Amino acid sequence: MATPASTNQTWRFGVFEVDTRRMELCRNGIPIKLREQSFLILVYLVEHAGEIVSREDLRRLLWPSDTFVDFDHSLNTAMMKLREALGDSTDTPLYIETIPKRGYRFIAPISAVTDSRNVQPRANGDPVAPQKNGMEGQRQVIPDPVEKPAVRRRIAFTTVVIGLLLLVAFWSVWAFWTHRGSGSLATGSQVSSTLAAIPVTTAPGQTLFPAFSPDEKWIAYLWNGPEQNYFDVYVQLLGSGTPNRLTDNKSASVGPPAWSPDGTEIAFSRCDGKNDGVFAVPAMGGSERKLTSLNCIEGGAGSTPVAWLHDGSGLLIADSCSAGGSPGPVPSGPVLLTLSTGERHCITDPAAAGEPVWVGGLALSPDGASVAFGGQGAKGCCDLFVIPRTGGKPRQLTFDKQLWNGDVFLGHYNDYMWTPDSKSIVFFSNVTGVPWLWRVPAQGGPIEREAVYPFLGSLSRDGKRLVYSEKTTVQLPEIWRADLAAPGGPVLGTRKVIGVQEEPDAQPTPDGSQLVWTSYRTGFYEVWTSGSNGETPRQLTRLERMSGTPRWSPDGKWVAFDSYNRGVSVSLIYVVDAQGGNLHAVTDASSLSFVPSWSRDGKSIYFDSLSEEDNSRPRHMAVWKQSLETGKRLQLTHQESFDPLESYDGRTVFFSKYAWPGIWSVPSGGGAESLVIADKPQSGYWGHWAVTTTGLYLLNAEAAPRPKIEFFNFATRRTSPVLTLDKQPLRWFPSLSATADGKTIYYTQWDRQSVIRMMEISH
């Protein structure tokens, strides 16, 4: 049987890496299941990139001459599985082109990798050359907005608050915490292959953020339970397979559990838009007590960690942190909470000139003297900083945005842990293009590839045991379609229309003939269009930025979307025609603007930006309306508001709120704001609703036993169930849309399985 020419080679193209030594295809460092025949075809095509490979060549590669097999059917199947793994299309190929009656050709730019794992992130602040996606000749070029000095600081920390809404994967949101610490052998240290790990949990679902108890006999962790719907805090005796649930969180966003020094309590953050705060619960079960309230929008929407002081007198939390309570957006940072008095002390000053802007996470050193956190420095987001627990000047440990990954669903965000001696921090980064663990001294210094700990997790005091969460399966977000007999149901059928390559959002034209959506399949979040069933996908933008929340104009000829460059702290609204031309910005760099939608007459754009209030009121996110003809703006809302969508009669603008449940409305010309639905969609599901001519579709994340899509009828003012999701809804992303007649809806769901393992570490 023929074999590829090179048997010990690694290639990289787009977000993929092919390792022939391991017989492994990885996407951003995550192995992808692929049949041997499909893998051999891929290797052969890559080795002959740019050349036409005939079907006869592939037959000789896969089957010896004396093998009897239905060659055409088997080859077609192997090629189909390969294209599915790559998220490729025969109509608009990114990687493998079909040459009619001749064969196949690999068309994507590739690069050979000799030993990329030895490439180190730079500690001197010099920029690392970005990896291109092979489409430089077609890239749409738009200048980065110039930030005015007076607004730069305000924009920087406000970006942290709502960055994920621009499809920027900042660590303060649930997407960050549901991926942190979920290592795999492909993304761990090289020593991982020589160390044995034993399973601690085996139940289906996601188990995350394991933490040793002080006596190291128990672990606490988050698990989304037997029904795989809501995350709660569990404890489990090591060596026992029986978990004990401590909380009842429903759809709330929950942070990692933290043991008190005496092992009697477990603290955690929780945000549901109703009773946001930091809580403590007895480790063996009992009633919760609230320790303090949280500003969930500024403080990270409940997904931030907490850490007990060694003497149990207080906690380190992440919350809004401003001096004097001055009006304006409130920056966040690590806050020291004294339990006996409730007093708070900000250990950073994020509003001060030259100080890093906190972007998520915090970790107290084992000796209790220092706090590590992720921050946005002078060069952008995000890097690792350390500050004394009592406060002071933060020390920057990494540069070149080395905590940035760029892949929302598969990546590790702001991942780091202290070594037991408190002298170093191990962190995750793919800034070199390869996901890997690195070590940096806490006092600053050279960054080296990690050679002791193969994963990030919770270490025993002596550093000889590590518990960590490991992914077992990852099904990326998929867009599904449901067809209904009438608005609100019954459902005639459902089917997946787009999937495999991280498509979190799809919006149909009003007549339902086309879709626009966001995809990461090129290595950047770009805007794509397709037919109503996902057929003939076509890339609309090539900005190599973070672009998202695309929305059709009423006539289906234009698309509005927001776009963000991680090196610049400003997001703008852009408009592009349906063929990918006439790209231009609608908003300017004076303030953040994102999540656009159109007026029904096509003459105005709605979007979210900072409110303009008098000095007696703090600024917040508000809905704006801007004329496309004159550029004149009108602020429609004066309370926290998000994700505007106009009614089909053009009289009303509906909107949700980022971290609070419910749907509100306001007249399209301005006026009083009214509550439409009080409790749905729940906190964090701001984009899980859609407007039709006769009602609203919305997600009920707390429906039992699984989340449901429901329909609110404008005429009856009643809500009725439509369909039950098979998998998990995608929190913090716009993930529900509908045609104008309400007979077709699109929704996103995904699946992820992980277990907790424990490993003995040999130093």
Short mmCIF file of C-alpha atoms in Angstrom, two decimals, residues 18-191:
data_model
loop_
_atom_site.label_atom_id
_atom_site.label_comp_id
_atom_site.label_asym_id
_atom_site.label_seq_id
_atom_site.Cartn_x
_atom_site.Cartn_y
_atom_site.Cartn_z
CA VAL A 18 -1.53 17.54 11.05
CA ASP A 19 0.95 15.39 12.97
CA THR A 20 1.92 12.27 11.00
CA ARG A 21 4.00 10.87 13.85
CA ARG A 22 0.97 10.76 16.13
CA MET A 23 -1.48 10.14 13.27
CA GLU A 24 -3.43 13.09 14.64
CA LEU A 25 -5.40 16.02 13.27
CA CYS A 26 -5.80 18.89 15.74
CA ARG A 27 -7.88 22.02 15.60
CA ASN A 28 -6.38 24.73 17.83
CA GLY A 29 -4.61 21.94 19.69
CA ILE A 30 -7.73 19.85 20.23
CA PRO A 31 -7.61 16.40 18.59
CA ILE A 32 -10.36 15.68 16.08
CA LYS A 33 -11.61 12.15 15.54
CA LEU A 34 -10.81 11.06 12.01
CA ARG A 35 -10.82 7.66 10.36
CA GLU A 36 -7.45 6.30 9.25
CA GLN A 37 -8.36 6.37 5.55
CA SER A 38 -9.49 10.00 5.78
CA PHE A 39 -6.31 10.92 7.65
CA LEU A 40 -4.10 9.26 5.03
CA ILE A 41 -5.95 11.12 2.27
CA LEU A 42 -5.38 14.40 4.10
CA VAL A 43 -1.66 13.76 4.55
CA TYR A 44 -1.25 12.79 0.90
CA LEU A 45 -3.11 15.89 -0.30
CA VAL A 46 -1.09 18.16 1.98
CA GLU A 47 2.18 16.61 0.79
CA HIS A 48 1.07 17.35 -2.76
CA ALA A 49 -0.51 20.74 -2.03
CA GLY A 50 -1.33 22.70 -5.17
CA GLU A 51 -1.13 19.56 -7.32
CA ILE A 52 -4.02 17.55 -8.72
CA VAL A 53 -4.22 14.17 -7.00
CA SER A 54 -6.19 11.66 -9.01
CA ARG A 55 -8.67 9.19 -7.56
CA GLU A 56 -6.40 6.44 -8.87
CA ASP A 57 -3.53 7.88 -6.78
CA LEU A 58 -5.74 7.66 -3.71
CA ARG A 59 -6.82 4.14 -4.58
CA ARG A 60 -3.17 3.04 -4.66
CA LEU A 61 -2.60 4.87 -1.38
CA LEU A 62 -5.46 3.21 0.47
CA TRP A 63 -5.94 -0.20 -1.10
CA PRO A 64 -3.34 -2.61 -2.52
CA SER A 65 -4.00 -3.97 -5.97
CA ASP A 66 -5.15 -7.32 -4.58
CA THR A 67 -7.78 -5.72 -2.33
CA PHE A 68 -11.40 -6.08 -3.44
CA VAL A 69 -13.52 -3.15 -2.30
CA ASP A 70 -16.22 -0.83 -3.64
CA PHE A 71 -13.57 1.76 -4.38
CA ASP A 72 -15.80 4.64 -5.48
CA HIS A 73 -18.18 4.36 -2.53
CA SER A 74 -15.38 3.90 0.03
CA LEU A 75 -13.35 6.82 -1.32
CA ASN A 76 -16.39 9.09 -1.45
CA THR A 77 -17.19 8.19 2.16
CA ALA A 78 -13.62 8.81 3.32
CA MET A 79 -13.52 12.16 1.52
CA MET A 80 -16.90 13.16 2.97
CA LYS A 81 -15.69 12.39 6.51
CA LEU A 82 -12.53 14.39 5.89
CA ARG A 83 -14.46 17.41 4.68
CA GLU A 84 -16.80 17.16 7.68
CA ALA A 85 -13.81 17.18 10.05
CA LEU A 86 -12.38 20.26 8.31
CA GLY A 87 -15.75 21.98 8.01
CA ASP A 88 -15.09 22.23 4.29
CA SER A 89 -17.55 22.50 1.42
CA THR A 90 -17.46 21.12 -2.12
CA ASP A 91 -19.19 24.26 -3.41
CA THR A 92 -16.95 26.84 -1.74
CA PRO A 93 -13.86 24.92 -0.62
CA LEU A 94 -11.36 26.37 1.80
CA TYR A 95 -9.00 23.37 1.83
CA ILE A 96 -9.85 20.61 -0.66
CA GLU A 97 -10.99 21.44 -4.17
CA THR A 98 -12.69 18.87 -6.38
CA ILE A 99 -11.43 18.92 -9.97
CA PRO A 100 -14.23 17.36 -12.05
CA LYS A 101 -13.23 14.09 -13.73
CA ARG A 102 -9.61 14.54 -12.59
CA GLY A 103 -9.38 14.33 -8.80
CA TYR A 104 -8.66 16.65 -5.87
CA ARG A 105 -6.31 19.48 -4.99
CA PHE A 106 -5.32 20.93 -1.60
CA ILE A 107 -5.63 24.71 -2.04
CA ALA A 108 -4.95 26.22 1.40
CA PRO A 109 -1.52 27.67 2.24
CA ILE A 110 0.43 25.33 4.51
CA SER A 111 3.54 25.61 6.64
CA ALA A 112 5.81 22.84 7.85
CA VAL A 113 6.42 22.67 11.59
CA THR A 114 9.71 21.20 12.73
CA ASP A 115 9.42 21.46 16.53
CA SER A 116 7.02 24.28 17.19
CA ARG A 117 6.63 23.35 20.84
CA ASN A 118 10.09 24.73 21.54
CA VAL A 119 9.12 28.20 20.29
CA GLN A 120 8.83 30.39 23.35
CA PRO A 121 6.60 33.37 24.00
CA ARG A 122 8.74 36.46 24.31
CA ALA A 123 9.23 38.14 27.64
CA ASN A 124 10.81 41.32 26.31
CA GLY A 125 7.65 42.85 24.89
CA ASP A 126 8.70 42.53 21.23
CA PRO A 127 5.73 41.64 19.07
CA VAL A 128 5.29 38.07 17.79
CA ALA A 129 4.47 37.92 14.09
CA PRO A 130 0.78 36.96 13.71
CA GLN A 131 -0.11 33.76 11.90
CA LYS A 132 -1.93 34.45 8.64
CA ASN A 133 -4.84 32.40 7.41
CA GLY A 134 -3.69 32.19 3.83
CA MET A 135 -6.16 34.72 2.43
CA GLU A 136 -3.95 37.81 2.46
CA GLY A 137 -4.64 38.52 -1.19
CA GLN A 138 -8.36 38.76 -0.52
CA ARG A 139 -8.33 40.46 2.84
CA GLN A 140 -10.59 43.47 3.27
CA VAL A 141 -8.53 46.28 4.76
CA ILE A 142 -10.09 48.88 7.01
CA PRO A 143 -8.11 51.27 9.18
CA ASP A 144 -8.22 50.74 12.91
CA PRO A 145 -10.11 53.54 14.62
CA VAL A 146 -8.03 56.16 16.36
CA GLU A 147 -9.01 56.46 19.99
CA LYS A 148 -9.19 59.90 21.48
CA PRO A 149 -7.07 60.18 24.64
CA ALA A 150 -10.05 61.43 26.63
CA VAL A 151 -12.05 58.29 26.00
CA ARG A 152 -9.34 55.65 25.72
CA ARG A 153 -9.39 54.66 29.37
CA ARG A 154 -13.18 54.55 29.56
CA ILE A 155 -13.39 52.41 26.46
CA ALA A 156 -10.72 50.01 27.67
CA PHE A 157 -12.45 48.83 30.82
CA THR A 158 -15.93 49.01 29.28
CA THR A 159 -14.68 46.66 26.59
CA VAL A 160 -13.87 44.17 29.33
CA VAL A 161 -17.46 44.26 30.55
CA ILE A 162 -19.19 43.50 27.28
CA GLY A 163 -16.37 42.16 25.14
CA LEU A 164 -17.91 38.76 24.63
CA LEU A 165 -20.97 40.38 23.15
CA LEU A 166 -18.67 41.38 20.30
CA LEU A 167 -17.54 37.76 20.11
CA VAL A 168 -14.38 38.75 21.92
CA ALA A 169 -13.56 35.95 24.30
CA PHE A 170 -12.80 37.83 27.45
CA TRP A 171 -12.35 35.73 30.50
CA SER A 172 -15.03 37.30 32.64
CA VAL A 173 -17.88 35.40 31.04
CA TRP A 174 -19.17 31.86 31.20
CA ALA A 175 -17.44 30.79 28.01
CA PHE A 176 -14.13 31.38 29.77
CA TRP A 177 -14.96 29.36 32.85
CA THR A 178 -16.51 26.44 31.05
CA HIS A 179 -13.20 25.89 29.30
CA ARG A 180 -10.59 26.79 31.87
CA GLY A 181 -8.55 23.89 33.16
CA SER A 182 -10.07 21.45 30.68
CA GLY A 183 -6.80 20.17 29.36
CA SER A 184 -6.03 17.39 26.95
CA LEU A 185 -2.83 15.57 26.21
CA ALA A 186 -2.53 17.64 23.07
CA THR A 187 -2.40 20.87 25.01
CA GLY A 188 -0.56 19.78 28.11
CA SER A 189 3.12 19.62 28.89
CA GLN A 190 5.33 17.04 27.25
CA VAL A 191 5.53 15.07 30.50
#
